[in-house]
Amino acid sequence: MNFAALNHIVENNPELIEENVPAGGNAAAAVGVARRLLGINGNVDGLTENQRYHYENYIRPLIENVSCTGIFSSEGEDGCVGGGTIDDEDLEGCYILDEMLCQECQNVQDRMRDD
Ligand SMILES: [Zn+2]
C-alpha cells in the first residue's frame, strides 16, 4: 500500500477510483473506503469485509504494482522499456505529474526531450 499515492488520489483525483468501479457498482462507496483508509493510516485490517472488497478491487490496483503506460505505445505493445510496473517510491510522483511511467521509461523520455 502506497499511502502517499492514496492520499494524493483521494485529495486530487478521486475519479481514478470511481473509474475502476463497474457500472452498477457503488463508486461513492469506493471513494468512501479510500477516505476511511486514510483516516486509519492505511490499516486494511481496520476495514469491514465489504469495505475490503472495495479496496481489493477498486483501490489497490491504483497503489500497488501499477502498470507503466510506456512511451513507445504502438499497436499491440505496451511500449514499456523497463519492467512494466512503476516502483513504489516513484508512484506518488507519477500521479502528481499525471505520467504513469516507470523509472526506465521516464529516463528515456527525459533524454528524448533533451534532444
Ligand atoms: Zn516503463
PDB file of C-alpha atoms and ligand atoms in Angstrom:
ATOM      1  CA  MET A   1       0.000   0.000   0.000  1.00  0.00           C
ATOM      2  CA  ASN A   2       1.376   3.359  -1.054  1.00  0.00           C
ATOM      3  CA  PHE A   3      -0.154   5.735   1.460  1.00  0.00           C
ATOM      4  CA  ALA A   4       1.211   8.902  -0.151  1.00  0.00           C
ATOM      5  CA  ALA A   5      -0.193   7.918  -3.536  1.00  0.00           C
ATOM      6  CA  LEU A   6      -3.540   7.022  -1.968  1.00  0.00           C
ATOM      7  CA  ASN A   7      -3.651  10.383  -0.248  1.00  0.00           C
ATOM      8  CA  HIS A   8      -2.870  12.194  -3.489  1.00  0.00           C
ATOM      9  CA  ILE A   9      -5.578  10.308  -5.387  1.00  0.00           C
ATOM     10  CA  VAL A  10      -8.266  10.902  -2.782  1.00  0.00           C
ATOM     11  CA  GLU A  11      -7.438  14.582  -2.441  1.00  0.00           C
ATOM     12  CA  ASN A  12      -6.859  15.414  -6.096  1.00  0.00           C
ATOM     13  CA  ASN A  13      -8.179  12.730  -8.375  1.00  0.00           C
ATOM     14  CA  PRO A  14     -10.834  10.515  -6.775  1.00  0.00           C
ATOM     15  CA  GLU A  15     -12.176   9.914 -10.305  1.00  0.00           C
ATOM     16  CA  LEU A  16      -9.412   7.355 -10.693  1.00  0.00           C
ATOM     17  CA  ILE A  17     -11.126   5.226  -8.061  1.00  0.00           C
ATOM     18  CA  GLU A  18     -14.605   5.864  -9.441  1.00  0.00           C
ATOM     19  CA  GLU A  19     -13.463   4.807 -12.917  1.00  0.00           C
ATOM     20  CA  ASN A  20     -12.436   1.415 -11.531  1.00  0.00           C
ATOM     21  CA  VAL A  21     -15.940   0.697 -10.300  1.00  0.00           C
ATOM     22  CA  PRO A  22     -18.045  -1.026 -12.963  1.00  0.00           C
ATOM     23  CA  ALA A  23     -21.462   0.249 -13.988  1.00  0.00           C
ATOM     24  CA  GLY A  24     -23.956  -0.677 -11.306  1.00  0.00           C
ATOM     25  CA  GLY A  25     -21.279  -0.613  -8.627  1.00  0.00           C
ATOM     26  CA  ASN A  26     -21.140   1.953  -5.879  1.00  0.00           C
ATOM     27  CA  ALA A  27     -18.419   4.400  -6.886  1.00  0.00           C
ATOM     28  CA  ALA A  28     -19.148   6.737  -3.995  1.00  0.00           C
ATOM     29  CA  ALA A  29     -18.699   3.874  -1.544  1.00  0.00           C
ATOM     30  CA  ALA A  30     -15.326   3.005  -3.067  1.00  0.00           C
ATOM     31  CA  VAL A  31     -14.114   6.574  -2.611  1.00  0.00           C
ATOM     32  CA  GLY A  32     -15.528   6.468   0.900  1.00  0.00           C
ATOM     33  CA  VAL A  33     -13.448   3.389   1.649  1.00  0.00           C
ATOM     34  CA  ALA A  34     -10.353   5.175   0.355  1.00  0.00           C
ATOM     35  CA  ARG A  35     -11.073   8.106   2.647  1.00  0.00           C
ATOM     36  CA  ARG A  36     -11.597   5.747   5.571  1.00  0.00           C
ATOM     37  CA  LEU A  37      -8.257   4.086   4.809  1.00  0.00           C
ATOM     38  CA  LEU A  38      -6.555   7.461   5.042  1.00  0.00           C
ATOM     39  CA  GLY A  39      -8.265   8.009   8.369  1.00  0.00           C
ATOM     40  CA  ILE A  40      -6.927   4.758   9.785  1.00  0.00           C
ATOM     41  CA  ASN A  41      -3.401   5.228   8.411  1.00  0.00           C
ATOM     42  CA  GLY A  42      -3.788   2.665   5.664  1.00  0.00           C
ATOM     43  CA  ASN A  43      -4.539  -0.162   8.055  1.00  0.00           C
ATOM     44  CA  VAL A  44      -6.504  -2.533   5.819  1.00  0.00           C
ATOM     45  CA  ASP A  45      -7.300  -4.726   8.836  1.00  0.00           C
ATOM     46  CA  GLY A  46      -9.491  -1.901  10.073  1.00  0.00           C
ATOM     47  CA  LEU A  47     -11.897  -2.298   7.159  1.00  0.00           C
ATOM     48  CA  THR A  48     -15.066  -4.350   7.200  1.00  0.00           C
ATOM     49  CA  GLU A  49     -15.310  -7.265   4.803  1.00  0.00           C
ATOM     50  CA  ASN A  50     -17.424  -5.208   2.417  1.00  0.00           C
ATOM     51  CA  GLN A  51     -15.028  -2.273   2.563  1.00  0.00           C
ATOM     52  CA  ARG A  52     -12.135  -4.587   1.955  1.00  0.00           C
ATOM     53  CA  TYR A  53     -13.821  -5.822  -1.207  1.00  0.00           C
ATOM     54  CA  HIS A  54     -13.847  -2.248  -2.496  1.00  0.00           C
ATOM     55  CA  TYR A  55     -10.232  -1.844  -1.502  1.00  0.00           C
ATOM     56  CA  GLU A  56      -9.014  -5.010  -3.209  1.00  0.00           C
ATOM     57  CA  ASN A  57     -10.881  -4.420  -6.453  1.00  0.00           C
ATOM     58  CA  TYR A  58     -11.008  -0.673  -6.992  1.00  0.00           C
ATOM     59  CA  ILE A  59      -8.337   0.950  -4.852  1.00  0.00           C
ATOM     60  CA  ARG A  60      -5.428  -1.444  -4.503  1.00  0.00           C
ATOM     61  CA  PRO A  61      -4.753  -1.622  -8.283  1.00  0.00           C
ATOM     62  CA  LEU A  62      -4.061   2.120  -8.159  1.00  0.00           C
ATOM     63  CA  ILE A  63      -1.492   1.989  -5.390  1.00  0.00           C
ATOM     64  CA  GLU A  64       0.288  -1.352  -5.764  1.00  0.00           C
ATOM     65  CA  ASN A  65       2.080  -2.860  -8.774  1.00  0.00           C
ATOM     66  CA  VAL A  66       0.772  -0.143 -11.058  1.00  0.00           C
ATOM     67  CA  SER A  67       1.491  -0.729 -14.737  1.00  0.00           C
ATOM     68  CA  CYS A  68       3.745   1.607 -16.680  1.00  0.00           C
ATOM     69  CA  THR A  69       1.899   3.056 -19.666  1.00  0.00           C
ATOM     70  CA  GLY A  70       5.118   3.072 -21.696  1.00  0.00           C
ATOM     71  CA  ILE A  71       6.442   5.663 -24.100  1.00  0.00           C
ATOM     72  CA  PHE A  72       6.550   3.881 -27.428  1.00  0.00           C
ATOM     73  CA  SER A  73       2.947   2.807 -27.470  1.00  0.00           C
ATOM     74  CA  SER A  74       2.386   1.176 -30.805  1.00  0.00           C
ATOM     75  CA  GLU A  75      -0.158  -1.381 -31.885  1.00  0.00           C
ATOM     76  CA  GLY A  76      -0.259  -4.415 -29.676  1.00  0.00           C
ATOM     77  CA  GLU A  77       2.626  -3.334 -27.468  1.00  0.00           C
ATOM     78  CA  ASP A  78       2.615  -1.509 -24.195  1.00  0.00           C
ATOM     79  CA  GLY A  79       5.837   0.273 -25.101  1.00  0.00           C
ATOM     80  CA  CYS A  80       7.481  -0.004 -21.686  1.00  0.00           C
ATOM     81  CA  VAL A  81      11.274  -0.257 -21.819  1.00  0.00           C
ATOM     82  CA  GLY A  82      11.513  -1.238 -18.145  1.00  0.00           C
ATOM     83  CA  GLY A  83       9.920  -3.922 -16.028  1.00  0.00           C
ATOM     84  CA  GLY A  84       6.357  -2.961 -16.851  1.00  0.00           C
ATOM     85  CA  THR A  85       5.419  -1.715 -13.391  1.00  0.00           C
ATOM     86  CA  ILE A  86       6.099   1.513 -11.553  1.00  0.00           C
ATOM     87  CA  ASP A  87       8.332   1.382  -8.476  1.00  0.00           C
ATOM     88  CA  ASP A  88       6.524   2.101  -5.251  1.00  0.00           C
ATOM     89  CA  GLU A  89       8.800   5.039  -4.470  1.00  0.00           C
ATOM     90  CA  ASP A  90       8.026   6.680  -7.817  1.00  0.00           C
ATOM     91  CA  LEU A  91       4.282   6.184  -7.703  1.00  0.00           C
ATOM     92  CA  GLU A  92       3.177   9.359  -5.960  1.00  0.00           C
ATOM     93  CA  GLY A  93       5.308  11.438  -8.346  1.00  0.00           C
ATOM     94  CA  CYS A  94       3.670   9.721 -11.305  1.00  0.00           C
ATOM     95  CA  TYR A  95       0.231  10.706 -10.059  1.00  0.00           C
ATOM     96  CA  ILE A  96       1.382  14.248  -9.403  1.00  0.00           C
ATOM     97  CA  LEU A  97       2.833  14.537 -12.936  1.00  0.00           C
ATOM     98  CA  ASP A  98      -0.047  12.519 -14.394  1.00  0.00           C
ATOM     99  CA  GLU A  99       2.534  10.418 -16.217  1.00  0.00           C
ATOM    100  CA  MET A 100       2.314   6.773 -15.314  1.00  0.00           C
ATOM    101  CA  LEU A 101       5.853   5.840 -16.322  1.00  0.00           C
ATOM    102  CA  CYS A 102       8.413   3.582 -14.661  1.00  0.00           C
ATOM    103  CA  GLN A 103      11.894   4.916 -13.961  1.00  0.00           C
ATOM    104  CA  GLU A 104      13.354   3.448 -17.163  1.00  0.00           C
ATOM    105  CA  CYS A 105      10.684   4.977 -19.365  1.00  0.00           C
ATOM    106  CA  GLN A 106      10.991   8.265 -17.513  1.00  0.00           C
ATOM    107  CA  ASN A 107      14.721   8.311 -18.234  1.00  0.00           C
ATOM    108  CA  VAL A 108      14.209   7.633 -21.930  1.00  0.00           C
ATOM    109  CA  GLN A 109      11.557  10.285 -22.152  1.00  0.00           C
ATOM    110  CA  ASP A 110      13.802  12.816 -20.434  1.00  0.00           C
ATOM    111  CA  ARG A 111      16.563  12.033 -22.914  1.00  0.00           C
ATOM    112  CA  MET A 112      14.210  12.471 -25.857  1.00  0.00           C
ATOM    113  CA  ARG A 113      13.101  15.831 -24.506  1.00  0.00           C
ATOM    114  CA  ASP A 114      16.723  16.950 -24.215  1.00  0.00           C
ATOM    115  CA  ASP A 115      17.498  16.147 -27.834  1.00  0.00           C
TER     116      ASP A 115
HETATM  117 ZN    ZN B   1       8.060   1.687 -18.408  1.00  0.00          ZN
END
